[in-house]
Every structure is written in C-alpha cells, then in structure tokens.
mmCIF file of C-alpha atoms and ligand atoms in Angstrom:
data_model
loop_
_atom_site.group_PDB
_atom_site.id
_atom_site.type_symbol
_atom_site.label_atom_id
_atom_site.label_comp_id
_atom_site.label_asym_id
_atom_site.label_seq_id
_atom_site.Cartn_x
_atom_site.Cartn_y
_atom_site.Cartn_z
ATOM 1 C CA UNK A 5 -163.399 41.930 69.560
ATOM 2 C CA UNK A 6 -161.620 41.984 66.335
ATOM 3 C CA UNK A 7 -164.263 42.634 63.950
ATOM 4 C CA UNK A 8 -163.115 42.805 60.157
ATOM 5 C CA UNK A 9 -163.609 45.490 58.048
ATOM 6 C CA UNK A 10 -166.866 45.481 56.096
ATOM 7 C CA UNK A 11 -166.593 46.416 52.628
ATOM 8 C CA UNK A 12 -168.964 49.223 52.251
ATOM 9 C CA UNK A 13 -166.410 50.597 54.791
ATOM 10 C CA UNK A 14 -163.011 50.136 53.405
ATOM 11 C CA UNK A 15 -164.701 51.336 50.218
ATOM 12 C CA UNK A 16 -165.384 54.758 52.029
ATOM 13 C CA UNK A 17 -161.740 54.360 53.429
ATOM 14 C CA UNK A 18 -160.412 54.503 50.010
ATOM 15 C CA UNK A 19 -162.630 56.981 48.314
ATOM 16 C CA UNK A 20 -162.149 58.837 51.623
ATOM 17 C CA UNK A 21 -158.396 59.191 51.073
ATOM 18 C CA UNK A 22 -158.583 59.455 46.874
ATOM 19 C CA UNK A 23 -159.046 63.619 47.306
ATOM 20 C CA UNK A 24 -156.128 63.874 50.161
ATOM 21 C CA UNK A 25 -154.035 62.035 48.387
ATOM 22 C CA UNK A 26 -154.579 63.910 45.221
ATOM 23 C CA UNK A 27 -153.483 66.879 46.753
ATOM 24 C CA UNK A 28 -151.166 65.576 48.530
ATOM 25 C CA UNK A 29 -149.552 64.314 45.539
ATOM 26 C CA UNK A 30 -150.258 67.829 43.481
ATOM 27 C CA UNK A 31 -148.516 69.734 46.189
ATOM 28 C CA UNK A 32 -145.409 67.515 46.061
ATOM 29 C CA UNK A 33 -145.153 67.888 42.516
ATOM 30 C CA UNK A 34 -145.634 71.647 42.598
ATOM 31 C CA UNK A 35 -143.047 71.930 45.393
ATOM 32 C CA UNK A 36 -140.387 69.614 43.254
ATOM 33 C CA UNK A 37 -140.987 71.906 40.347
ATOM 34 C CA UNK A 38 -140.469 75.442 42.101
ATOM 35 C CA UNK A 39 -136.974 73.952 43.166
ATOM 36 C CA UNK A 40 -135.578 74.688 40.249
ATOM 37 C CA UNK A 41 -134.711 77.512 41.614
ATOM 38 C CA UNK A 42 -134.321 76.175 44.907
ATOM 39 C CA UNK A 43 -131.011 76.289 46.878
ATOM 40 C CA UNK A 44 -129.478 73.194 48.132
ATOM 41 C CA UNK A 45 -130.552 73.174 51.629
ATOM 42 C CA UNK A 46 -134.117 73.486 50.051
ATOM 43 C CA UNK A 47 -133.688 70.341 48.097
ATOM 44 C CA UNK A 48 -131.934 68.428 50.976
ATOM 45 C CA UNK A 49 -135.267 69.114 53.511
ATOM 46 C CA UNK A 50 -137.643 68.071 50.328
ATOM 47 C CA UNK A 51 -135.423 64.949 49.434
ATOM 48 C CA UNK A 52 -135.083 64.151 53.499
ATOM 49 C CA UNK A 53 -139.042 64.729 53.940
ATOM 50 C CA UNK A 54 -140.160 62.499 50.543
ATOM 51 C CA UNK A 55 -138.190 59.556 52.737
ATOM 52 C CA UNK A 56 -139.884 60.312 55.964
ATOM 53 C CA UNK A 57 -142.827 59.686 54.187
ATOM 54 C CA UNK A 58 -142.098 56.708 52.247
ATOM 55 C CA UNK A 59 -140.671 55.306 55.956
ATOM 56 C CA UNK A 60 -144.407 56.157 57.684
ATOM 57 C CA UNK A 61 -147.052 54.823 54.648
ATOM 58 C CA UNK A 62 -146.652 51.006 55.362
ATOM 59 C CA UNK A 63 -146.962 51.766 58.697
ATOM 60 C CA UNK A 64 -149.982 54.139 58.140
ATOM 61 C CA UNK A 65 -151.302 51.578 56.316
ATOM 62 C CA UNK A 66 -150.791 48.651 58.621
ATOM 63 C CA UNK A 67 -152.029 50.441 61.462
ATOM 64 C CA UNK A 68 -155.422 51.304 60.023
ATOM 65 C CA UNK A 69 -156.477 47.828 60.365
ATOM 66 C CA UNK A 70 -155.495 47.728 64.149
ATOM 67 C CA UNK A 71 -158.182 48.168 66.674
ATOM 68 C CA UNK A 72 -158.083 51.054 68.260
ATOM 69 C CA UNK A 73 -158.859 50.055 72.480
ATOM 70 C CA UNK A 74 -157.831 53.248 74.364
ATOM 71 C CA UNK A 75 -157.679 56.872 72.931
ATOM 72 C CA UNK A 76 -156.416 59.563 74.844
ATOM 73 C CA UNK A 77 -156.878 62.247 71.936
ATOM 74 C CA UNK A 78 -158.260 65.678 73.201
ATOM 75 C CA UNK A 79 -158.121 68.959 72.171
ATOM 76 C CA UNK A 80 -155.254 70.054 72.662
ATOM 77 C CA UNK A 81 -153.663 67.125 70.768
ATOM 78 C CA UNK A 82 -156.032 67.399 67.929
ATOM 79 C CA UNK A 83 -154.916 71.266 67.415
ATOM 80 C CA UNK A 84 -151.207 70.935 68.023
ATOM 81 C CA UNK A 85 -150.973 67.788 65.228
ATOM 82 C CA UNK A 86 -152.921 70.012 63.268
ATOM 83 C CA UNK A 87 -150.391 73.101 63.913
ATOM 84 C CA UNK A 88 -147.468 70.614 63.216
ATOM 85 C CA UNK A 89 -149.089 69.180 59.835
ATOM 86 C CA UNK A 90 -149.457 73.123 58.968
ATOM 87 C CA UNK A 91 -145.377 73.861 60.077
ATOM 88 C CA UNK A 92 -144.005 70.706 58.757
ATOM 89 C CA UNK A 93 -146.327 69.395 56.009
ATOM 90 C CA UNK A 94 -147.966 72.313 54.303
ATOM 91 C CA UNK A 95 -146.189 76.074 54.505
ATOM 92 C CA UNK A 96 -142.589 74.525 53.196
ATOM 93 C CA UNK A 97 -143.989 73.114 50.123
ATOM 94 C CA UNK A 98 -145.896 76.380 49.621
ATOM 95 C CA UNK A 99 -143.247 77.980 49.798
ATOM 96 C CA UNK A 100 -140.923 75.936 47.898
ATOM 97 C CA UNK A 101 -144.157 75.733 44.881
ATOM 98 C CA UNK A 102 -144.923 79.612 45.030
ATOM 99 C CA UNK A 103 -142.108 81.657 47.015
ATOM 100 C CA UNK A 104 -145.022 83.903 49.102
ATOM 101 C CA UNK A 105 -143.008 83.880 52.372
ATOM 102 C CA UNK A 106 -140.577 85.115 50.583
ATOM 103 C CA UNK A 107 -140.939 88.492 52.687
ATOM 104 C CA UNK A 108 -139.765 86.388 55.272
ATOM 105 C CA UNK A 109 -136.094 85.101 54.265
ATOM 106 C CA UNK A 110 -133.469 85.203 56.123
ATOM 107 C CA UNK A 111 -129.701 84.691 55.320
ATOM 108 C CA UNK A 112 -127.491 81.399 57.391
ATOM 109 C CA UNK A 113 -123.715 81.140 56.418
ATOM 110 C CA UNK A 114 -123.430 77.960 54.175
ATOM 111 C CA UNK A 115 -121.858 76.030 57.381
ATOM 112 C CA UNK A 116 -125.120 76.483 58.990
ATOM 113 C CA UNK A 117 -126.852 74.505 56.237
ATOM 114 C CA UNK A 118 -124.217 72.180 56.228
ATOM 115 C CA UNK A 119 -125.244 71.121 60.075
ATOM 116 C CA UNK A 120 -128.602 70.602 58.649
ATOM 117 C CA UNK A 121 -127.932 68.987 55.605
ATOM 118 C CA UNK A 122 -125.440 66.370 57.421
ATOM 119 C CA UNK A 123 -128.201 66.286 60.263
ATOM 120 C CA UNK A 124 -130.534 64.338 58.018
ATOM 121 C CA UNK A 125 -128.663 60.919 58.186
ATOM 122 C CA UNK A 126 -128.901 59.934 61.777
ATOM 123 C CA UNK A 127 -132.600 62.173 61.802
ATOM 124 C CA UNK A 128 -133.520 59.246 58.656
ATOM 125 C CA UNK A 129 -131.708 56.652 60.698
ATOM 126 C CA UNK A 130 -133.338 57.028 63.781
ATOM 127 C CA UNK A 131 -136.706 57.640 62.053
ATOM 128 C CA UNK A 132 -136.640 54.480 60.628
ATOM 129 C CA UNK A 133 -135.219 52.287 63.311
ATOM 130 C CA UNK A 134 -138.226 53.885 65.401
ATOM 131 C CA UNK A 135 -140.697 52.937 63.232
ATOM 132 C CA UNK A 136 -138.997 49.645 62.684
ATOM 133 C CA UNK A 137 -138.983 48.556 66.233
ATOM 134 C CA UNK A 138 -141.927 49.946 67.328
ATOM 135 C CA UNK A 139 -143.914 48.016 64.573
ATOM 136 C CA UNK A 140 -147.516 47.411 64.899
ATOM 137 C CA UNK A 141 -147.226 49.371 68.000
ATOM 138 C CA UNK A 142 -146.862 52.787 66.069
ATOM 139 C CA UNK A 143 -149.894 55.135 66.101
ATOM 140 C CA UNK A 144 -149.698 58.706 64.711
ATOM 141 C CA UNK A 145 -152.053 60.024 68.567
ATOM 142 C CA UNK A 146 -152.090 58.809 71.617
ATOM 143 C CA UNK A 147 -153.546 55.688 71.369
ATOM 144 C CA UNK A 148 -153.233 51.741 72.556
ATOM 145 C CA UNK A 149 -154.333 49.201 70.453
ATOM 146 C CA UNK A 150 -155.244 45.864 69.986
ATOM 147 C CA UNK A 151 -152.552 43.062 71.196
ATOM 148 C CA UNK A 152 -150.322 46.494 71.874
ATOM 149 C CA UNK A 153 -146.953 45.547 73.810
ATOM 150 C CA UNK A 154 -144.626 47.255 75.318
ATOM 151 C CA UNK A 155 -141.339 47.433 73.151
ATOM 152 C CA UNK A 156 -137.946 47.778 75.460
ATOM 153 C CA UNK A 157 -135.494 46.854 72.533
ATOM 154 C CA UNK A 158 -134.159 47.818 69.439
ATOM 155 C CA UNK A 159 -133.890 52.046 69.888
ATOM 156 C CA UNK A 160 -136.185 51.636 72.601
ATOM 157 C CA UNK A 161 -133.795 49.890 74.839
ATOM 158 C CA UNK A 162 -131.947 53.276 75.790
ATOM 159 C CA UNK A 163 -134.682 55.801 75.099
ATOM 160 C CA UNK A 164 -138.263 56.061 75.315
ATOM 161 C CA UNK A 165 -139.101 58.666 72.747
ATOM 162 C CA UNK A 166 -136.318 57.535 69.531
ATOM 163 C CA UNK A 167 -139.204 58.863 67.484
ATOM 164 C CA UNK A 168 -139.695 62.357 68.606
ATOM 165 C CA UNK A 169 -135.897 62.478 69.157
ATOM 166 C CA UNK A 170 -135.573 61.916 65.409
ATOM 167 C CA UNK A 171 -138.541 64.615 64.678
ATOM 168 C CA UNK A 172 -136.382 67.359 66.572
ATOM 169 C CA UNK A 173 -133.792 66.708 64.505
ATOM 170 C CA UNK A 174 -135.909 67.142 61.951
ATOM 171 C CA UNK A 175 -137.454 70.285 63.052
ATOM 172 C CA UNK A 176 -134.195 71.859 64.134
ATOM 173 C CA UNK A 177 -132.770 71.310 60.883
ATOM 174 C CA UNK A 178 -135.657 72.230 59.313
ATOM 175 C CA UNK A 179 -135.047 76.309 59.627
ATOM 176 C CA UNK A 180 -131.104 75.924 58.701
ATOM 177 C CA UNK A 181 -132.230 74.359 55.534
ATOM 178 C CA UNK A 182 -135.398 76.472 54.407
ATOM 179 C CA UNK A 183 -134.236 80.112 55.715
ATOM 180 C CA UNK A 184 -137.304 81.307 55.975
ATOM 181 C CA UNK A 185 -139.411 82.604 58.967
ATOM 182 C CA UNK A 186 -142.463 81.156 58.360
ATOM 183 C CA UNK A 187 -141.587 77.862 56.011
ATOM 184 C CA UNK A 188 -138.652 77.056 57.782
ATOM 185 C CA UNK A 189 -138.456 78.434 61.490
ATOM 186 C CA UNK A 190 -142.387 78.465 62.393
ATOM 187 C CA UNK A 191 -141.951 74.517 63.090
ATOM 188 C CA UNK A 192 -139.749 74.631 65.966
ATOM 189 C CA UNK A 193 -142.232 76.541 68.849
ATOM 190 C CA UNK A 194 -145.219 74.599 67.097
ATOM 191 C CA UNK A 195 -142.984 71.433 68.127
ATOM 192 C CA UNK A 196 -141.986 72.443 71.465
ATOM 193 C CA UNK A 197 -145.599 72.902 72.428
ATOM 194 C CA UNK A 198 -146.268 68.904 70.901
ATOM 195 C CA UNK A 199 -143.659 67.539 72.790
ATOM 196 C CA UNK A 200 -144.208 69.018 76.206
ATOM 197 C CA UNK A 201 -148.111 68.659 75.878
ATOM 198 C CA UNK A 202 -147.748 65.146 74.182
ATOM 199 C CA UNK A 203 -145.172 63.249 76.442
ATOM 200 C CA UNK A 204 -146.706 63.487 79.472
ATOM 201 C CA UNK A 205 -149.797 62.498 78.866
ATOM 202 C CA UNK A 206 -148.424 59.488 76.596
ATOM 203 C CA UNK A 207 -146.260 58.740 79.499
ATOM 204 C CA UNK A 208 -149.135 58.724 81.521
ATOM 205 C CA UNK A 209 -151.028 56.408 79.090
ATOM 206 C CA UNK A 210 -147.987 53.563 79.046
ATOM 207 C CA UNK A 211 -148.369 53.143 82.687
ATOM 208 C CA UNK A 212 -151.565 52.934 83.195
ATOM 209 C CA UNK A 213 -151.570 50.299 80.550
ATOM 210 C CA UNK A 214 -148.852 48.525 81.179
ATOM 211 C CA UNK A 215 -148.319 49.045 85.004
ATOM 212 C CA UNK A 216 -144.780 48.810 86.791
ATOM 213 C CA UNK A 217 -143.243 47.140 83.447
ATOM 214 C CA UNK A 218 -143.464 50.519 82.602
ATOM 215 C CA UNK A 219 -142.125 52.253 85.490
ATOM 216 C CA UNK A 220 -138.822 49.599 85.419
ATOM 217 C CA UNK A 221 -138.641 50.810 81.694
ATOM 218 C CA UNK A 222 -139.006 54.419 82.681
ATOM 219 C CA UNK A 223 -135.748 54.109 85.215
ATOM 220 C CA UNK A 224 -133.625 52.511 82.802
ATOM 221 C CA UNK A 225 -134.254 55.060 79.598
ATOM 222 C CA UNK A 226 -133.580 58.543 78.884
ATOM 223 C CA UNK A 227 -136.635 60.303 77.237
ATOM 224 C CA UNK A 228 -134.804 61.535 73.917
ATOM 225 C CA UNK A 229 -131.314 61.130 75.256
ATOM 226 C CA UNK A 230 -129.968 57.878 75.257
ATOM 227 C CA UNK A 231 -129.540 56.832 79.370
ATOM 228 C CA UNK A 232 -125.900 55.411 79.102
ATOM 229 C CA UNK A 233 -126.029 53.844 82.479
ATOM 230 C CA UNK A 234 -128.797 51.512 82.716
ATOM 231 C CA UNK A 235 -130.572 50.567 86.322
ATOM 232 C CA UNK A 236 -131.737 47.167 86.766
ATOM 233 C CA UNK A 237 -134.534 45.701 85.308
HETATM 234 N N1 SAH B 304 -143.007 58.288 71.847
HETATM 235 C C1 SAH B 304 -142.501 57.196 71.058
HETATM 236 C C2 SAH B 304 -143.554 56.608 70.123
HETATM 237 C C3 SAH B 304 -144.225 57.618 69.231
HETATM 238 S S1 SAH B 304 -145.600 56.927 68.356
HETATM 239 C C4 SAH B 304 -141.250 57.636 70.318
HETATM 240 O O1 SAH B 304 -141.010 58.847 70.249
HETATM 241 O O2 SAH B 304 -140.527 56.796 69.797
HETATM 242 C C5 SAH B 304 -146.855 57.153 69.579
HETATM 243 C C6 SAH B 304 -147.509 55.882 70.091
HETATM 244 O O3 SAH B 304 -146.559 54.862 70.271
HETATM 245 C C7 SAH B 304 -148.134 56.088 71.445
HETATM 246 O O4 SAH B 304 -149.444 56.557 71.311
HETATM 247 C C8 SAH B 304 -148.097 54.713 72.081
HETATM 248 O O5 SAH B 304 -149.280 54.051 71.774
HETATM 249 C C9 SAH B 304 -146.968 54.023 71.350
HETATM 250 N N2 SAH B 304 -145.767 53.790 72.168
HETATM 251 C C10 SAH B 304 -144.914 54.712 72.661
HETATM 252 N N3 SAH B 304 -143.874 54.122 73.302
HETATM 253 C C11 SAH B 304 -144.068 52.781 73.191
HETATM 254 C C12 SAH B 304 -143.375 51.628 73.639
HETATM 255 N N4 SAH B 304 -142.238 51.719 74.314
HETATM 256 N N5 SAH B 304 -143.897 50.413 73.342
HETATM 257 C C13 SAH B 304 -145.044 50.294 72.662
HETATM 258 N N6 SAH B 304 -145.757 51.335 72.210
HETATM 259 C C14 SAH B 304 -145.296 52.554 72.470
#
C-alpha cells in the first residue's frame, strides 16, 4: 500500500511548512538576541533546546514519508501536545525575546541552576540515543506505521519510555534554568498530564499491535526507570 508521494502534494508539503518555519526561525532569532541580557541558566535551556531540535528534524523529516497504518490520536492528545508545544516551545522564547512574564520571576540559589544546567548532558544523551534506536519507528502521536517493529535494544532494552524519560529531564530542569512561573515552571503540570494520559494508551497501542512480544517486553523493562533485574524473555 505504499503509494509515493505525488508532486502536487509534496509541493503543498513544502509551501505548507515555508510560513512555520519562518516563524519558527524569527522566534529563535528574537529569543537568541534578548539573551543578551539573559542569565546563564537562560542560555544553557536555549543552547540545550536548539540541540533537541537539531536531534528531532531528520527524524521529522524521515518520518513524513512513512505510512501512517494505525492512529490512535484523539482529543485529548491533540490538546495536551498542543499545551506542551505552548509550555516548552513557545512562552520561553517569548520570554527570553520580550521579558513579559517578567511579573512572574522567581529567585533559585545558583546551585539550583547548577542541577539543571549539569542535567542537560544525560537529558541530550538519552534524547538522542532514543531517537537513535528507535529510528524509523519514531512518531511525534500515537501512531504505528508502515513496516513498524518493535525495538527491545539499544535504550530500549531496560526501559520502555527512554524518550519521555529524557523529556522529564528536560522539563524538570526546565524551571531551575528559566525562573520564571509561566516560561519556566508552567511546563511541568502540562507534562504530567501528557505522560499519564499518553502512556497508557500508547501502551495499549504496542500490544495490540504487537501481541505477547509486547507483554514479554513489558515484564522485562521499567517504564522510565531502567528495570535492573531483567525477567526472561
Ligand atoms: N514512548 C517511547 C517512544 C516515544 S515516540 C519513548 O519514550 O521512548 C512515540 C511512538 O513511538 C509511539 O507512537 C509508537 O508508535 C512508537 N514506539 C514506542 N515504543 C516503541 C518500541 N519499543 N518499538 C517501536 N516503536 C515504539
């Protein structure tokens, strides 16, 4: 059923894209600029969040052109990415461009930034390795795709979530690095309520598609803490 792309279509892709991307790219710049002034946990979280980026695009970009066979997307899923684009992708560089949250600083003692700053290498690490191993597999919702397998090595082998373990690092850092309520802070509840809405039903998703492979997988991985013992396969 794999059906290439016609080119009217990708056309529409790419002009599609052009205006998000623009603004995308405007934002960034803005955001870069207004840290002149910024403090060093500031620049850490915009340094840490250019990588995470340049980590996901190939694999934006490769997934595109995979067939999408089962989507699980509702509501709920469609507002809470939406939510965590807003916490994570939007107010921080908004703030960082134009200081308007600035009503809603708050004050850490430098250590506290420290944790966060230092917090960024395995967060990358792991963020990588995730995508890595989880290859053409990788889908930003709840989706299987074409020729999908299940991957059990790599960062998989111990835990079944390395991605969204490296995203709460991420998101926990996030407020000891941009001390701010809304910028900084806002991301962690809006994350909480992705991950316990999300894993379930992508849980429920995996087996169904992949049947008791899955459920040996399940016993022998932690969700976002590495299982040390491991049961039989
Ligand atoms: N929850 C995983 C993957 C996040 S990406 C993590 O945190 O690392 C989300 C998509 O990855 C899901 O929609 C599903 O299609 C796919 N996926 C999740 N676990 C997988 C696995 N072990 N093997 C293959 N695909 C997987």
């Amino acid at each position: 059923m794999s059906e290439t792309t016609q080119p009217q279509e990708s056309i529409l892709k790419k002009t599609g894209s052009f205006l998000p991307n623009l603004i995308g790219i405007a934002v960034l710049l803005a955001a870069g600029y207004g840290l002149r002034h910024g403090s060093l946990g500031e620049i850490a979280w915009f340094i840490s969040a250019i990588c995470m980026t340049a980590i996901r695009i190939p694999h934006s970009k490769q997934n595109q052109n995979n067939e999408i066979i089962d989507d699980k997307k509702d509501i709920i899923e469609t507002a809470v990415l939406f939510a965590m684009f807003i916490a994570m992708g939007l107010l921080p560089y908004i703030e960082l461009a134009t200081r308007v949250f600035s009503f809603a600083d708050y004050s850490l003692p430098s250590w506290a930034m420290m944790v966060g700053l230092i917090a960024q290498v395995p967060m990358l690490w792991l963020f990588w390795r995730s995508h890595a191993d989880l290859g053409k597999n990788w889908s930003p919702g709840l989706e299987i795709r074409e020729d999908h397998g299940l991957v059990t090595g790599g960062v998989y082998a111990r835990m079944r979530h390395p991605m969204y373990a490296a995203i709460w690092i991420s998101v926990l850092a996030q407020p000891l690095l941009i001390q701010n309520w809304i910028a900084g802070a806002l991301v962690v509840p809006v994350f909480l309520l992705m991950y316990v809405t999300r894993i379930p039903k992508e849980e429920a998703m995996m087996r169904e598609t992949f049947g008791e492979s899955y459920d040996s997988y399940k016993a022998s991985t932690g969700r976002v803490f590495p299982k040390l013992s491991r049961g039989s396969r």
